[in-house]
Short mmCIF file of N, CA and C in Angstrom, two decimals:
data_model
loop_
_atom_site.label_atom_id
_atom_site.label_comp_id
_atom_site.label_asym_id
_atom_site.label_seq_id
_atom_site.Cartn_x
_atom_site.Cartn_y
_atom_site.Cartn_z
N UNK A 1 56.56 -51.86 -32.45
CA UNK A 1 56.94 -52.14 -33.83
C UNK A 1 58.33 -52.78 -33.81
N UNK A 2 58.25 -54.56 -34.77
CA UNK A 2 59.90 -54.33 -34.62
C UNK A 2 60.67 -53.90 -35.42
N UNK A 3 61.76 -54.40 -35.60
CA UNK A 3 63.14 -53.78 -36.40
C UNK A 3 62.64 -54.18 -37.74
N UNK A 4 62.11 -55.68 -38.21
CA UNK A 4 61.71 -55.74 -38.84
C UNK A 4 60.78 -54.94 -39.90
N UNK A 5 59.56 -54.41 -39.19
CA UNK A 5 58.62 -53.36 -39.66
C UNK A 5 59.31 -52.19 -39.69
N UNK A 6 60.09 -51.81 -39.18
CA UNK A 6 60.52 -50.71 -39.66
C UNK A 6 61.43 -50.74 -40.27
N UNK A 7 62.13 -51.69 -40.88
CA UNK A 7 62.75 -51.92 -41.98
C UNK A 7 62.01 -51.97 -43.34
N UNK A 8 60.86 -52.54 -43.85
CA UNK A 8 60.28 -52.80 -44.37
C UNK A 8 59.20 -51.41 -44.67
N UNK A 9 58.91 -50.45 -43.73
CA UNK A 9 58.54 -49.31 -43.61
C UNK A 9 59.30 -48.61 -44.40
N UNK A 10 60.59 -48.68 -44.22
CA UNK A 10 61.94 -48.19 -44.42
C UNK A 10 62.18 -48.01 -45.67
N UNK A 11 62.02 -49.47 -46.45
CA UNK A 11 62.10 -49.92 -47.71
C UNK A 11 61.02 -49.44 -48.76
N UNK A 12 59.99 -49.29 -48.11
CA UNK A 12 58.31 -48.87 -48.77
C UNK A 12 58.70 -47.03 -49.04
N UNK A 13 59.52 -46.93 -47.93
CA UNK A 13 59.66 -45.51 -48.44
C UNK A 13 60.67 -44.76 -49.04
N UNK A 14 61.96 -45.41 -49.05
CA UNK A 14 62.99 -45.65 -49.75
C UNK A 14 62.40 -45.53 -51.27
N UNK A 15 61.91 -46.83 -51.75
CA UNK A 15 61.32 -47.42 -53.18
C UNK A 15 60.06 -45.95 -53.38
N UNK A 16 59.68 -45.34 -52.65
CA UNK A 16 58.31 -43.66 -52.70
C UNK A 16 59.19 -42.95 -53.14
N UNK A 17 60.05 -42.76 -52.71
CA UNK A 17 61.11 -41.30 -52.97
C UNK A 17 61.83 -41.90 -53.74
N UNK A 18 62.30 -42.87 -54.22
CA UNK A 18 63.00 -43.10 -55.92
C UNK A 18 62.33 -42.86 -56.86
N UNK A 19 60.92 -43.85 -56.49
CA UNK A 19 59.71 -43.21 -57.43
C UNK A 19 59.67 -41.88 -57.92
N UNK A 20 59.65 -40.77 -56.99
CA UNK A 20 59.02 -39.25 -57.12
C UNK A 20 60.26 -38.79 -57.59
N UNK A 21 61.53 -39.54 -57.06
CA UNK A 21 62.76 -38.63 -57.69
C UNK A 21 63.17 -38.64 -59.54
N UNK A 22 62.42 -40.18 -59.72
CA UNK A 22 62.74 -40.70 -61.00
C UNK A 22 61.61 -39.77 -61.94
N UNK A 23 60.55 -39.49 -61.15
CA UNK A 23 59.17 -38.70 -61.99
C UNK A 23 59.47 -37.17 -62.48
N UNK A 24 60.14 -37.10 -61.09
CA UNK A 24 61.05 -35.54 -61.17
C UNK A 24 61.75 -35.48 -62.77
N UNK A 25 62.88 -36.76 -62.86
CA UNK A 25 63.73 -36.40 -63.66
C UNK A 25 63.13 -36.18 -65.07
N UNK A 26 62.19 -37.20 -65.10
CA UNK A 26 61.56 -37.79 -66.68
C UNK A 26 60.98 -35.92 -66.72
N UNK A 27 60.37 -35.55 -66.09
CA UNK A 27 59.37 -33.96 -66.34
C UNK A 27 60.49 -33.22 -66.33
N UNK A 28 61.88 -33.38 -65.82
CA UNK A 28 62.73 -32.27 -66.13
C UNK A 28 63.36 -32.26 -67.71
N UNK A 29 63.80 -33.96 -68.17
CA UNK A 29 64.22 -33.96 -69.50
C UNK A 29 62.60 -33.35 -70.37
N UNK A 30 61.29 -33.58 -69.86
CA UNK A 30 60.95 -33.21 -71.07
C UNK A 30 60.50 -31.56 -70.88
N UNK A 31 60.85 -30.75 -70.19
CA UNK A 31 60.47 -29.59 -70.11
C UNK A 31 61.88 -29.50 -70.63
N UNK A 32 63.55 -29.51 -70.58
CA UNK A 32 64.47 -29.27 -71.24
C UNK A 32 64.47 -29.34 -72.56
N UNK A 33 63.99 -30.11 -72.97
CA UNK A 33 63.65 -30.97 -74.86
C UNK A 33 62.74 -29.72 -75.35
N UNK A 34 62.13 -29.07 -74.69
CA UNK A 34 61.16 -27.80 -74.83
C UNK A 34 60.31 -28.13 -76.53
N UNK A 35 60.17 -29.47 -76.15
CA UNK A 35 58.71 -30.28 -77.26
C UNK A 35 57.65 -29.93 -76.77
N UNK A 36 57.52 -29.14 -75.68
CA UNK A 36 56.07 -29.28 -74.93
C UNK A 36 55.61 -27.71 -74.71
N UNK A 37 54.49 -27.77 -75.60
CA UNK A 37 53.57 -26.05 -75.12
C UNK A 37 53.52 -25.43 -73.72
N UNK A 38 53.93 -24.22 -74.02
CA UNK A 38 53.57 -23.42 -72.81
C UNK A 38 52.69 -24.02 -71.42
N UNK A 39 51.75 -24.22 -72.01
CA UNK A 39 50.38 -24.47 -71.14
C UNK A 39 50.80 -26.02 -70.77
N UNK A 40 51.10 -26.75 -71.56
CA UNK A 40 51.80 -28.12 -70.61
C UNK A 40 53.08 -27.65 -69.63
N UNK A 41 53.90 -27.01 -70.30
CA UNK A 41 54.91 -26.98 -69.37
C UNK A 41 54.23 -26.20 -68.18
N UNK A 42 53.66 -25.36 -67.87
CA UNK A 42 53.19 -24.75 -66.87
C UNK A 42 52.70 -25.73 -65.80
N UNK A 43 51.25 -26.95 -66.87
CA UNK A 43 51.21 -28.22 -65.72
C UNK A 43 51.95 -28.66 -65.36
N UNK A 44 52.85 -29.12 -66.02
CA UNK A 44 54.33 -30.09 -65.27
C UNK A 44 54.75 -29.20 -64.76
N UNK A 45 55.19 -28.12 -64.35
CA UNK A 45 55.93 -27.27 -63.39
C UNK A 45 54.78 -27.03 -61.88
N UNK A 46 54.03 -27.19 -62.00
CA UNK A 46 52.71 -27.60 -60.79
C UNK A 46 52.76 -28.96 -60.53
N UNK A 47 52.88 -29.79 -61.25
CA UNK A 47 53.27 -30.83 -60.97
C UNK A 47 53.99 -31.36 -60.48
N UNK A 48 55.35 -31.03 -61.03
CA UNK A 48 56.85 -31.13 -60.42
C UNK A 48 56.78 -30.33 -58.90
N UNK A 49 55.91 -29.57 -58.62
CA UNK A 49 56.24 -28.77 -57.14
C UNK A 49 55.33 -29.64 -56.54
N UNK A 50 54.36 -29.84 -56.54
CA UNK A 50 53.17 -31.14 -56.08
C UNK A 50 54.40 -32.21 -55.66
N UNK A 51 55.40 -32.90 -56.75
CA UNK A 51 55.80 -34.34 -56.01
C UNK A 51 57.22 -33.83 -55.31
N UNK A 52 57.75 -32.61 -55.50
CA UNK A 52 59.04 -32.29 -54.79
C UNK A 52 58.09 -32.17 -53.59
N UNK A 53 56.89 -31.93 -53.04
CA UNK A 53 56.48 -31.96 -51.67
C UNK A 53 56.45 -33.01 -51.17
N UNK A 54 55.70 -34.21 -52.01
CA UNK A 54 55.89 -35.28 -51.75
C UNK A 54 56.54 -35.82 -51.17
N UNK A 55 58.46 -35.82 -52.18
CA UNK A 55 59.35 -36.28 -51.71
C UNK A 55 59.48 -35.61 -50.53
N UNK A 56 59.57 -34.41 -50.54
CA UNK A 56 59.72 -33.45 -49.07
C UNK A 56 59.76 -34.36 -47.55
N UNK A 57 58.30 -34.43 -48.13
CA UNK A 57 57.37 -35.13 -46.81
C UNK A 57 57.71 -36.62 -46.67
N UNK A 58 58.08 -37.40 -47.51
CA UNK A 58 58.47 -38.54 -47.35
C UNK A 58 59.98 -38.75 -46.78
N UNK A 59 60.82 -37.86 -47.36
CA UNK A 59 62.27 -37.91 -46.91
C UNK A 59 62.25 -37.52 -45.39
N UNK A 60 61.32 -36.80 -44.79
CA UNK A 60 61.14 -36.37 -43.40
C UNK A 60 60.72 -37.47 -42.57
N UNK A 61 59.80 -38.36 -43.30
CA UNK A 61 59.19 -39.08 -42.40
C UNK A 61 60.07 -40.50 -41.85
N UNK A 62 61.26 -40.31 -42.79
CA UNK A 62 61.82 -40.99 -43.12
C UNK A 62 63.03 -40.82 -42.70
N UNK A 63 63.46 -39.64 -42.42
CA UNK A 63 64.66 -39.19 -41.43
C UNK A 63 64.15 -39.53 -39.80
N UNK A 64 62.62 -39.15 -39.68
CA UNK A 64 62.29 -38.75 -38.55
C UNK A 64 62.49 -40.64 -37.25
N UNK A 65 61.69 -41.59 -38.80
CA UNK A 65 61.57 -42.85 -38.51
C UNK A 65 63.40 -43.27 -37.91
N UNK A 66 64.01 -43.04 -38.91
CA UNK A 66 65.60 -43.19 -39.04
C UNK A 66 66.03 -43.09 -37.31
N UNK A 67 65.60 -41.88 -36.84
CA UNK A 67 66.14 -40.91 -35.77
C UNK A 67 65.40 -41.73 -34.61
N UNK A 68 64.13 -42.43 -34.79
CA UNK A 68 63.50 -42.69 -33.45
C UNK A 68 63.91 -44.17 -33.20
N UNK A 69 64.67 -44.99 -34.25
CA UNK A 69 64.67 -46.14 -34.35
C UNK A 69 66.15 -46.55 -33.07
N UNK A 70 65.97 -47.28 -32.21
CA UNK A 70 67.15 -47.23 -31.49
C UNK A 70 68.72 -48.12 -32.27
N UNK A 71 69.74 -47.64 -31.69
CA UNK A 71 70.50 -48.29 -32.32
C UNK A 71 70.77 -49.79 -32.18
N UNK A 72 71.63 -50.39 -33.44
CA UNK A 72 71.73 -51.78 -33.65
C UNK A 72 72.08 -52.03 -32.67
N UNK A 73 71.74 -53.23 -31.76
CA UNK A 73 72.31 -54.18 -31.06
C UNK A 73 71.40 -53.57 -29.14
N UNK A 74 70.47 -52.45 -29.42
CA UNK A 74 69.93 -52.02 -28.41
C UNK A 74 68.73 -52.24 -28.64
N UNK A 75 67.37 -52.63 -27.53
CA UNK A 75 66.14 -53.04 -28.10
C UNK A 75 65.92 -52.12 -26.57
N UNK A 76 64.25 -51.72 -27.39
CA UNK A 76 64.11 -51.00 -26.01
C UNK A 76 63.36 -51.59 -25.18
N UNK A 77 63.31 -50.83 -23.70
CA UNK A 77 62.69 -51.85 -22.81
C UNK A 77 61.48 -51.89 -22.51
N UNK A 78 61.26 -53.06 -21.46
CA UNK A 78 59.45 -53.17 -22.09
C UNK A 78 58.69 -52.67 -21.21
#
C-alpha cells in the first residue's frame, strides 16, 4: 500500500469519525432541549452508544493505521 492510499484511507476515516462525532452532538442538543418523549430519548441513548462504538472502532483503526505507517522520508524495503 502506498503513502498515498493510506492517506486517502486516512482521510475516509478522518471525514467517518467527524461524521459520528457531529451525529453524537445533534442527539445530545436534542435530548438536552428535552422536546423528545421518554421512549425516543431512550432510542437515541441506544443509539448514541451504537455510534460512540463506531467512533470507538474507527478512531482505533485509525491510530492503529497511524502507528504501522513508517515514518516520513522512510519507505520500507522490498
Amino acid at each position: 500500500m502506498s503513502a498515498d492510499d493510506r492517506g486517502n484511507m486516512t482521510h475516509g476515516g478522518v471525514e467517518q469519525l467527524e461524521d459520528l462525532i457531529a451525529r453524537l452532538e445533534r442527539a445530545a442538543e436534542q435530548l438536552r432541549s428535552g422536546e423528545v418523549s421518554a421512549d425516543v430519548a431512550a432510542t437515541m441513548v441506544e443509539d448514541c452508544a451504537a455510534l460512540a462504538t463506531q467512533a470507538a472502532a474507527e478512531l482505533e483503526r485509525l491510530t492503529r493505521d497511524e502507528a504501522s505507517a513508517p515514518p516520513p522520508g522512510q519507505d520500507t524495503l522490498l
